[in-house]
Short mmCIF file of C-alpha atoms in Angstrom, two decimals:
data_model
loop_
_atom_site.label_atom_id
_atom_site.label_comp_id
_atom_site.label_asym_id
_atom_site.label_seq_id
_atom_site.Cartn_x
_atom_site.Cartn_y
_atom_site.Cartn_z
CA MET A 1 -4.25 21.73 13.11
CA LYS A 2 -3.85 20.61 9.34
CA PHE A 3 -5.24 18.85 6.45
CA ALA A 4 -2.49 17.28 4.66
CA ALA A 5 -2.14 14.40 2.18
CA LEU A 6 0.08 11.93 0.64
CA CYS A 7 0.59 11.27 -3.18
CA LEU A 8 1.85 9.14 -5.31
CA PHE A 9 3.99 11.17 -7.99
CA SER A 10 2.45 14.11 -7.60
CA VAL A 11 4.01 17.52 -7.09
CA SER A 12 1.29 19.77 -7.22
CA MET A 13 -0.65 20.75 -4.66
CA ALA A 14 -4.73 20.36 -4.25
CA SER A 15 -5.47 23.60 -2.00
CA ALA A 16 -3.61 25.65 -0.15
CA ALA A 17 -4.39 23.71 3.03
CA THR A 18 -3.06 20.19 1.72
CA SER A 19 0.21 19.11 1.79
CA LYS A 20 1.59 16.01 -0.15
CA ILE A 21 4.53 13.73 -0.08
CA GLN A 22 5.71 11.28 -2.80
CA LEU A 23 4.09 7.60 -2.79
CA LEU A 24 5.29 5.22 -5.01
CA LYS A 25 3.71 2.41 -6.91
CA ARG A 26 4.81 -0.95 -7.57
CA SER A 27 4.28 -1.85 -11.15
CA ASP A 28 1.99 -4.56 -12.89
CA GLU A 29 4.54 -6.10 -14.27
CA GLU A 30 6.91 -6.61 -11.36
CA LEU A 31 3.24 -7.85 -9.59
CA VAL A 32 2.96 -10.18 -12.71
CA LEU A 33 6.79 -11.46 -12.47
CA ALA A 34 6.65 -12.05 -8.59
CA HIS A 35 3.71 -14.43 -9.75
CA LEU A 36 5.79 -16.31 -12.37
CA LYS A 37 8.49 -16.71 -9.75
CA ARG A 38 6.46 -18.05 -7.22
CA GLU A 39 4.84 -20.46 -9.68
CA ARG A 40 8.29 -21.62 -10.92
CA ASP A 41 9.59 -22.30 -7.79
CA ALA A 42 6.23 -24.15 -6.58
CA LEU A 43 6.82 -26.32 -9.23
CA MET A 44 10.74 -26.95 -8.61
CA THR A 45 9.96 -27.33 -4.76
CA PHE A 46 6.75 -29.25 -5.01
CA TYR A 47 5.23 -26.62 -3.07
CA GLU A 48 1.40 -27.70 -3.84
CA SER A 49 1.43 -30.22 -1.32
CA SER A 50 3.12 -28.67 1.51
CA PRO A 51 1.65 -26.88 4.47
CA VAL A 52 3.65 -23.69 4.09
CA MET A 53 1.35 -22.85 0.95
CA GLU A 54 -1.68 -23.24 2.89
CA LYS A 55 -0.44 -21.04 5.67
CA ARG A 56 1.63 -18.45 3.56
CA TYR A 57 -0.54 -15.38 3.44
CA LEU A 58 -2.38 -16.49 6.70
CA ARG A 59 -1.81 -15.54 10.76
CA LYS A 60 -0.58 -18.96 12.39
CA GLU A 61 -3.26 -18.06 15.43
CA PHE A 62 -5.76 -15.65 17.25
CA GLN A 63 -3.65 -14.30 20.63
CA GLY A 64 -6.12 -12.06 21.57
CA GLY A 65 -5.67 -9.41 19.11
CA GLU A 66 -1.94 -9.61 19.32
CA SER A 67 -1.12 -11.29 16.24
CA GLU A 68 -3.41 -10.83 13.64
CA VAL A 69 -1.57 -11.00 10.46
CA ILE A 70 -3.82 -11.82 7.34
CA LYS A 71 -0.90 -11.54 4.50
CA ASP A 72 2.41 -11.73 4.06
CA TYR A 73 2.54 -8.55 1.57
CA ALA A 74 3.88 -10.37 -1.49
CA ASN A 75 1.10 -8.79 -3.38
CA ALA A 76 1.20 -5.09 -1.88
CA GLN A 77 1.73 -2.05 -4.43
CA TYR A 78 1.58 1.02 -2.76
CA TYR A 79 3.92 2.19 -0.28
CA GLY A 80 5.49 5.98 0.65
CA VAL A 81 7.66 7.86 3.45
CA VAL A 82 7.26 8.19 6.83
CA GLU A 83 9.94 10.13 9.00
CA ILE A 84 10.98 9.03 12.69
CA GLY A 85 12.94 10.52 14.96
CA SER A 86 14.88 14.09 15.22
CA PRO A 87 16.40 14.53 12.58
CA PRO A 88 13.98 13.06 10.77
CA GLN A 89 14.86 9.18 9.23
CA SER A 90 13.02 8.31 6.14
CA PHE A 91 11.43 4.97 5.39
CA GLN A 92 9.23 3.57 2.61
CA VAL A 93 6.25 2.04 4.28
CA ILE A 94 3.00 0.28 3.21
CA PHE A 95 0.08 2.47 4.45
CA ASP A 96 -1.79 -0.91 5.43
CA THR A 97 -5.60 -0.45 6.66
CA GLY A 98 -4.98 -4.27 7.46
CA SER A 99 -2.47 -4.17 10.40
CA SER A 100 -2.19 -1.56 13.11
CA ASN A 101 1.81 -0.91 14.00
CA LEU A 102 4.44 1.22 13.01
CA TRP A 103 7.67 -1.14 12.63
CA VAL A 104 11.25 -0.59 10.66
CA PRO A 105 14.32 -2.27 10.73
CA LYS A 106 16.77 -0.80 12.79
CA VAL A 107 20.49 -0.71 12.37
CA GLY A 108 21.95 -4.16 12.41
CA CYS A 109 18.66 -6.05 11.49
CA LYS A 110 18.73 -9.76 10.27
CA HIS A 111 17.20 -11.12 7.13
CA CYS A 112 16.97 -7.35 6.03
CA GLY A 113 17.67 -7.09 2.68
CA ASN A 114 21.48 -6.76 1.61
CA PRO A 115 23.63 -4.31 -0.37
CA PHE A 116 22.83 -5.73 -3.90
CA PHE A 117 18.88 -6.20 -3.73
CA GLY A 118 16.46 -5.28 -1.42
CA LYS A 119 18.59 -2.37 0.08
CA LYS A 120 16.48 -1.29 3.81
CA HIS A 121 16.38 2.18 5.04
CA LYS A 122 17.19 0.80 8.73
CA TYR A 123 16.53 3.52 12.18
CA ASP A 124 19.32 4.28 14.71
CA HIS A 125 17.78 5.50 17.98
CA GLY A 126 21.23 6.81 18.95
CA GLU A 127 21.04 9.70 16.13
CA SER A 128 17.63 10.82 17.26
CA SER A 129 17.58 13.67 19.98
CA SER A 130 13.91 12.60 20.35
CA TYR A 131 13.71 8.76 21.15
CA ALA A 132 12.72 7.07 24.38
CA GLU A 133 13.68 3.70 25.25
CA ASP A 134 10.82 1.07 25.73
CA GLY A 135 11.99 -2.04 25.66
CA GLY A 136 8.87 -4.45 25.60
CA ASP A 137 9.28 -7.27 22.98
CA PHE A 138 7.64 -6.78 19.90
CA GLU A 139 6.82 -9.94 17.38
CA ILE A 140 4.43 -10.89 14.79
CA ARG A 141 3.95 -14.25 13.43
CA TYR A 142 3.47 -14.87 9.79
CA GLY A 143 2.67 -18.33 7.98
CA SER A 144 6.56 -18.80 7.47
CA GLY A 145 8.26 -17.55 10.77
CA SER A 146 7.86 -14.05 12.93
CA VAL A 147 8.99 -10.54 12.80
CA SER A 148 10.40 -9.45 15.79
CA GLY A 149 12.00 -6.88 17.77
CA PHE A 150 11.42 -4.34 20.49
CA PHE A 151 9.38 -1.27 21.17
CA SER A 152 11.03 2.34 21.25
CA GLU A 153 9.13 5.78 21.16
CA ASP A 154 9.86 8.64 18.75
CA SER A 155 8.58 11.55 16.95
CA VAL A 156 6.45 10.50 13.42
CA THR A 157 6.06 12.82 10.61
CA LEU A 158 4.27 11.83 8.20
CA ALA A 159 3.53 14.46 4.90
CA ASP A 160 6.31 16.98 6.39
CA ASP A 161 4.15 18.20 8.35
CA LEU A 162 2.20 16.02 10.62
CA LEU A 163 4.16 15.52 13.84
CA ILE A 164 3.13 12.77 16.09
CA SER A 165 5.04 12.77 19.45
CA ALA A 166 6.34 9.85 21.54
CA GLN A 167 4.67 7.30 18.95
CA ARG A 168 5.28 3.62 20.24
CA PHE A 169 6.58 1.89 17.56
CA ALA A 170 8.94 -1.36 16.75
CA GLU A 171 12.33 -1.32 15.84
CA VAL A 172 12.68 -5.00 14.21
CA THR A 173 15.75 -6.84 14.69
CA ASP A 174 14.75 -10.20 12.28
CA ALA A 175 12.64 -9.85 9.64
CA GLY A 176 13.20 -13.33 8.24
CA GLY A 177 9.13 -14.18 8.97
CA LEU A 178 8.18 -11.85 5.49
CA GLY A 179 10.52 -14.13 3.54
CA MET A 180 11.32 -12.89 0.30
CA ALA A 181 8.52 -11.01 0.22
CA TYR A 182 10.53 -8.56 2.40
CA SER A 183 13.80 -9.18 0.78
CA PHE A 184 12.91 -8.15 -2.45
CA GLY A 185 10.44 -5.82 -1.67
CA LYS A 186 10.72 -1.96 -1.78
CA PHE A 187 9.53 -1.45 1.37
CA ASP A 188 11.21 -1.32 4.76
CA GLY A 189 8.28 -1.46 7.12
CA ILE A 190 4.62 -1.55 7.83
CA LEU A 191 2.47 1.67 8.69
CA GLY A 192 -0.62 -0.11 10.24
CA LEU A 193 -3.91 1.95 9.95
CA GLY A 194 -6.21 -0.65 11.50
CA PHE A 195 -7.62 -0.25 15.14
CA SER A 196 -5.59 -0.57 18.14
CA SER A 197 -7.81 -3.42 19.40
CA ILE A 198 -5.58 -5.43 16.62
CA SER A 199 -1.98 -3.94 17.45
CA ILE A 200 0.47 -5.70 19.26
CA ASP A 201 0.43 -5.16 22.78
CA ASN A 202 -2.66 -2.78 22.26
CA THR A 203 -0.30 0.15 21.42
CA PRO A 204 -2.10 3.31 19.85
CA THR A 205 -1.72 3.50 16.55
CA VAL A 206 -0.06 6.05 14.64
CA PHE A 207 -3.42 7.75 13.45
CA GLU A 208 -4.93 7.23 17.13
CA ASN A 209 -2.27 9.41 18.34
CA ALA A 210 -2.53 11.87 15.42
CA ILE A 211 -6.45 12.61 16.09
CA LYS A 212 -5.42 12.69 20.30
CA GLN A 213 -2.83 15.10 19.41
CA ASN A 214 -5.03 17.26 17.27
CA VAL A 215 -2.67 16.80 14.78
CA VAL A 216 -5.63 16.36 11.85
CA ASP A 217 -8.68 18.42 11.39
CA GLN A 218 -10.72 15.50 10.98
CA PRO A 219 -10.42 11.89 12.48
CA VAL A 220 -10.34 10.54 8.32
CA PHE A 221 -8.10 9.76 6.27
CA SER A 222 -8.73 8.65 2.79
CA PHE A 223 -7.14 6.62 -0.35
CA TYR A 224 -7.22 7.74 -3.77
CA LEU A 225 -5.22 4.93 -5.92
CA GLY A 226 -4.59 5.71 -9.44
CA ASP A 227 -4.85 3.08 -12.37
CA ASN A 228 -1.53 2.84 -13.60
CA GLY A 229 -0.77 6.25 -12.39
CA PRO A 230 -0.40 9.02 -9.42
CA GLY A 231 -2.80 8.16 -6.40
CA GLU A 232 -3.26 9.93 -2.88
CA LEU A 233 -3.38 8.88 0.66
CA THR A 234 -5.24 11.78 2.11
CA PHE A 235 -5.10 12.38 6.08
CA GLY A 236 -7.47 14.87 8.24
CA GLY A 237 -10.51 14.55 5.81
CA TYR A 238 -10.99 13.79 1.83
CA ASP A 239 -10.92 15.40 -1.54
CA SER A 240 -14.21 15.79 -3.46
CA SER A 241 -11.91 16.72 -6.76
CA LYS A 242 -11.34 13.17 -6.82
CA PHE A 243 -14.41 11.11 -7.38
CA GLU A 244 -17.96 11.28 -8.53
CA GLY A 245 -21.52 12.33 -7.01
CA ASP A 246 -21.72 11.52 -3.26
CA LEU A 247 -19.85 9.34 -0.87
CA THR A 248 -22.37 6.59 0.78
CA TYR A 249 -21.54 5.24 4.21
CA VAL A 250 -21.16 1.95 5.83
CA LYS A 251 -20.87 1.27 9.51
CA LEU A 252 -18.31 -1.24 10.31
CA SER A 253 -19.29 -4.63 11.65
CA ALA A 254 -16.02 -4.89 13.55
CA ALA A 255 -13.51 -1.91 14.94
CA THR A 256 -10.49 -4.47 14.18
CA TYR A 257 -10.01 -4.23 10.85
CA TRP A 258 -11.89 -2.39 8.84
CA GLN A 259 -14.71 -4.77 8.82
CA ILE A 260 -17.85 -4.14 6.97
CA GLN A 261 -20.58 -7.25 6.12
CA LEU A 262 -21.12 -7.65 2.29
CA ASP A 263 -24.78 -7.94 0.69
CA GLY A 264 -23.33 -9.62 -2.10
CA LEU A 265 -20.71 -10.52 -4.65
CA SER A 266 -22.10 -11.79 -8.30
CA ILE A 267 -21.47 -12.39 -11.83
CA GLY A 268 -24.65 -11.68 -13.76
CA ASP A 269 -27.11 -14.67 -13.15
CA LYS A 270 -23.53 -16.91 -13.39
CA PHE A 271 -22.20 -16.43 -9.54
CA ASN A 272 -23.48 -15.92 -6.46
CA ALA A 273 -21.27 -15.71 -3.38
CA GLU A 274 -22.43 -18.05 -1.03
CA GLY A 275 -21.63 -18.53 3.16
CA ASP A 276 -20.31 -15.89 5.04
CA MET A 277 -19.78 -12.70 3.74
CA THR A 278 -17.54 -10.71 6.23
CA ALA A 279 -15.04 -8.63 4.50
CA ILE A 280 -12.53 -6.33 5.27
CA VAL A 281 -11.49 -3.18 3.25
CA ASP A 282 -7.41 -3.75 3.22
CA SER A 283 -5.06 -1.22 1.43
CA GLY A 284 -2.15 -3.42 2.18
CA THR A 285 -2.82 -6.01 -0.83
CA SER A 286 -3.52 -5.64 -4.42
CA LEU A 287 -5.50 -8.53 -4.89
CA MET A 288 -8.92 -9.96 -3.80
CA THR A 289 -9.47 -12.77 -1.60
CA GLY A 290 -12.31 -15.01 -0.79
CA PRO A 291 -13.02 -18.37 0.18
CA LYS A 292 -11.12 -20.87 -1.69
CA ALA A 293 -14.39 -22.69 -3.14
CA GLU A 294 -16.18 -19.34 -3.64
CA VAL A 295 -13.27 -18.00 -5.52
CA ALA A 296 -12.79 -21.44 -7.68
CA LYS A 297 -16.48 -21.24 -8.80
CA LEU A 298 -15.76 -17.18 -9.67
CA ALA A 299 -12.55 -18.13 -11.53
CA THR A 300 -14.68 -21.05 -13.91
CA VAL A 301 -17.62 -18.50 -14.74
CA ILE A 302 -14.80 -15.89 -16.43
CA GLY A 303 -12.64 -18.54 -17.61
CA ALA A 304 -9.56 -18.51 -15.21
CA LYS A 305 -7.13 -21.55 -14.49
CA ARG A 306 -5.88 -22.14 -11.32
CA SER A 307 -1.89 -22.14 -10.89
CA VAL A 308 0.17 -24.40 -8.87
CA VAL A 309 0.40 -21.73 -6.27
CA GLY A 310 -3.28 -20.91 -5.94
CA GLU A 311 -3.63 -18.14 -8.22
CA TYR A 312 -5.35 -17.91 -11.41
CA THR A 313 -4.96 -16.52 -14.94
CA ILE A 314 -6.88 -15.71 -17.98
CA ASP A 315 -5.89 -16.43 -21.67
CA CYS A 316 -5.17 -12.27 -22.43
CA SER A 317 -7.61 -12.45 -25.51
CA LEU A 318 -11.01 -12.87 -23.29
CA VAL A 319 -10.14 -10.04 -21.11
CA ASP A 320 -11.96 -7.22 -23.06
CA ASN A 321 -15.12 -9.39 -23.09
CA LEU A 322 -14.74 -10.32 -19.51
CA PRO A 323 -18.19 -10.11 -17.08
CA ASP A 324 -18.79 -7.41 -14.88
CA LEU A 325 -18.52 -8.19 -10.98
CA THR A 326 -20.87 -6.78 -8.56
CA ILE A 327 -20.54 -6.08 -4.65
CA LYS A 328 -23.20 -5.29 -3.04
CA ILE A 329 -22.56 -2.89 0.08
CA GLY A 330 -25.16 -1.03 2.66
CA GLY A 331 -27.54 -2.07 -0.08
CA LYS A 332 -25.78 -0.51 -2.84
CA ASP A 333 -24.22 -1.88 -6.26
CA TYR A 334 -20.13 -1.53 -6.37
CA VAL A 335 -19.69 -2.68 -10.11
CA LEU A 336 -15.84 -3.68 -11.09
CA PRO A 337 -15.87 -4.07 -14.97
CA GLY A 338 -14.34 -7.30 -15.85
CA LYS A 339 -11.27 -5.93 -17.27
CA ASP A 340 -10.37 -4.18 -13.76
CA LEU A 341 -10.33 -7.56 -12.61
CA ILE A 342 -7.09 -8.48 -14.61
CA ILE A 343 -3.38 -7.57 -13.91
CA GLN A 344 -1.99 -7.46 -17.35
CA ALA A 345 1.59 -7.83 -17.79
CA GLN A 346 4.70 -9.94 -19.88
CA GLY A 347 1.82 -11.86 -21.57
CA THR A 348 0.87 -12.84 -18.56
CA CYS A 349 -2.98 -12.15 -17.62
CA LEU A 350 -3.42 -13.09 -13.56
CA LEU A 351 -6.91 -12.84 -11.91
CA ALA A 352 -6.97 -10.17 -9.07
CA PHE A 353 -8.72 -13.06 -6.80
CA MET A 354 -6.99 -15.17 -4.49
CA GLY A 355 -8.66 -18.12 -2.92
CA MET A 356 -8.11 -18.31 1.07
CA ASP A 357 -9.98 -19.98 3.95
CA PHE A 358 -9.11 -18.06 7.35
CA PRO A 359 -9.57 -19.25 11.08
CA ALA A 360 -12.45 -18.77 12.91
CA GLY A 361 -12.85 -15.17 13.25
CA GLY A 362 -11.18 -14.06 10.57
CA PRO A 363 -12.95 -12.31 7.65
CA SER A 364 -14.32 -14.16 4.36
CA TRP A 365 -13.53 -11.60 1.77
CA ILE A 366 -10.68 -8.45 1.12
CA LEU A 367 -11.56 -5.82 -0.79
CA GLY A 368 -7.74 -4.88 -1.87
CA ASP A 369 -6.61 -2.13 -4.27
CA VAL A 370 -8.30 -3.74 -7.17
CA PHE A 371 -11.37 -2.42 -5.43
CA MET A 372 -10.02 0.47 -4.04
CA ARG A 373 -8.91 1.57 -7.29
CA SER A 374 -12.34 1.62 -8.51
CA TYR A 375 -13.66 3.75 -5.62
CA TYR A 376 -12.15 6.37 -3.58
CA THR A 377 -12.48 5.40 -0.17
CA VAL A 378 -13.09 7.07 2.86
CA PHE A 379 -12.35 5.85 6.63
CA ASN A 380 -13.47 7.37 9.72
CA TYR A 381 -11.65 6.62 12.62
CA VAL A 382 -14.49 7.72 15.41
CA ASP A 383 -17.31 7.02 13.76
CA GLU A 384 -16.10 4.06 12.66
CA THR A 385 -17.54 3.93 9.04
CA ILE A 386 -16.47 3.60 5.52
CA GLY A 387 -17.59 5.78 2.86
CA PHE A 388 -17.29 4.89 -0.93
CA ALA A 389 -17.71 7.04 -4.03
CA LYS A 390 -17.03 6.15 -7.68
CA ALA A 391 -13.15 7.09 -8.21
CA LYS A 392 -12.05 9.41 -10.83
CA LYS A 393 -9.68 8.51 -13.81
CA ASN A 394 -6.29 10.04 -13.74
CA ALA A 395 -7.80 13.18 -11.28
CA LEU A 396 -4.11 13.88 -10.29
#
């Protein structure tokens, strides 16, 4: 068994027992430019009043755990390499704690990039000696459509030397449901790190199979996300050199997404979130989200204004003096400095909060990469807990 880590832009070894591969981070500039493009497109096509805009980041419906999609990955920033097959075929994937399936485009996939921009790596099962036919249908429904294909089995390799045998995954034949978020994105597919309870067709996840096949030492994976710099995803344990003090664990309220209960979310005495405080910790999106009404109040307190696409911007001259945000989890305060709530580039300052109202049964809040950059996060699959500790700056 091995203790392996995936890292962002890092080539050094943390220890003799740790192996690393390179991950990439989409720049803040790209994220802000994407926001500006969405805003321009919305103004041109009057999306403000269109039901498409209301659904864009949501799953269309719950179907007994088979279509648990809560975003379209337009704001995803972190992605890295997974290998499938023998010999291995490499793909850039988003390591996403907010979903549970592994999918990549197959050769001949429709709406899977083009030769000029957004070109995708495509899986060819005819080139893999470890491929096995499955044939089951695969479909995830997004707000604007579906991503569809069929299931297959093949070996999956993480971090060069963590080999998972006979992993069920999807070969996608049409990725049109992700729209431009996929066409322009730098990722080929998704590797879900949620629980099998929300996977399509109850397919065991890659990490669940890694545990069952004794590929990892512990049923744990951990994220260190660099602040505009290197970061690290570790499988089989955690790296104490990446955080300060001790880890504080909280029990999951549901083993679906990595779902927890918040005790509170506030800005001094000027804002205290009301209503349901169910949250998920989601590595697959950079922004934080909450109920539209609550996010609107939060934005008003700090002076941010809503754009036509429902995102918020603020005068960049105010950023250095923004108040702190406090999130209380398990009786402990986790503080995010006001400036860390802003993604700044191209003279635009984007508030890293978006208002979303999910259907009944979904979470009310999402703690995305903005939170995880400040707090090293440990996910324990068997204990069904998440641990947090203050992340060190520039620890790679």
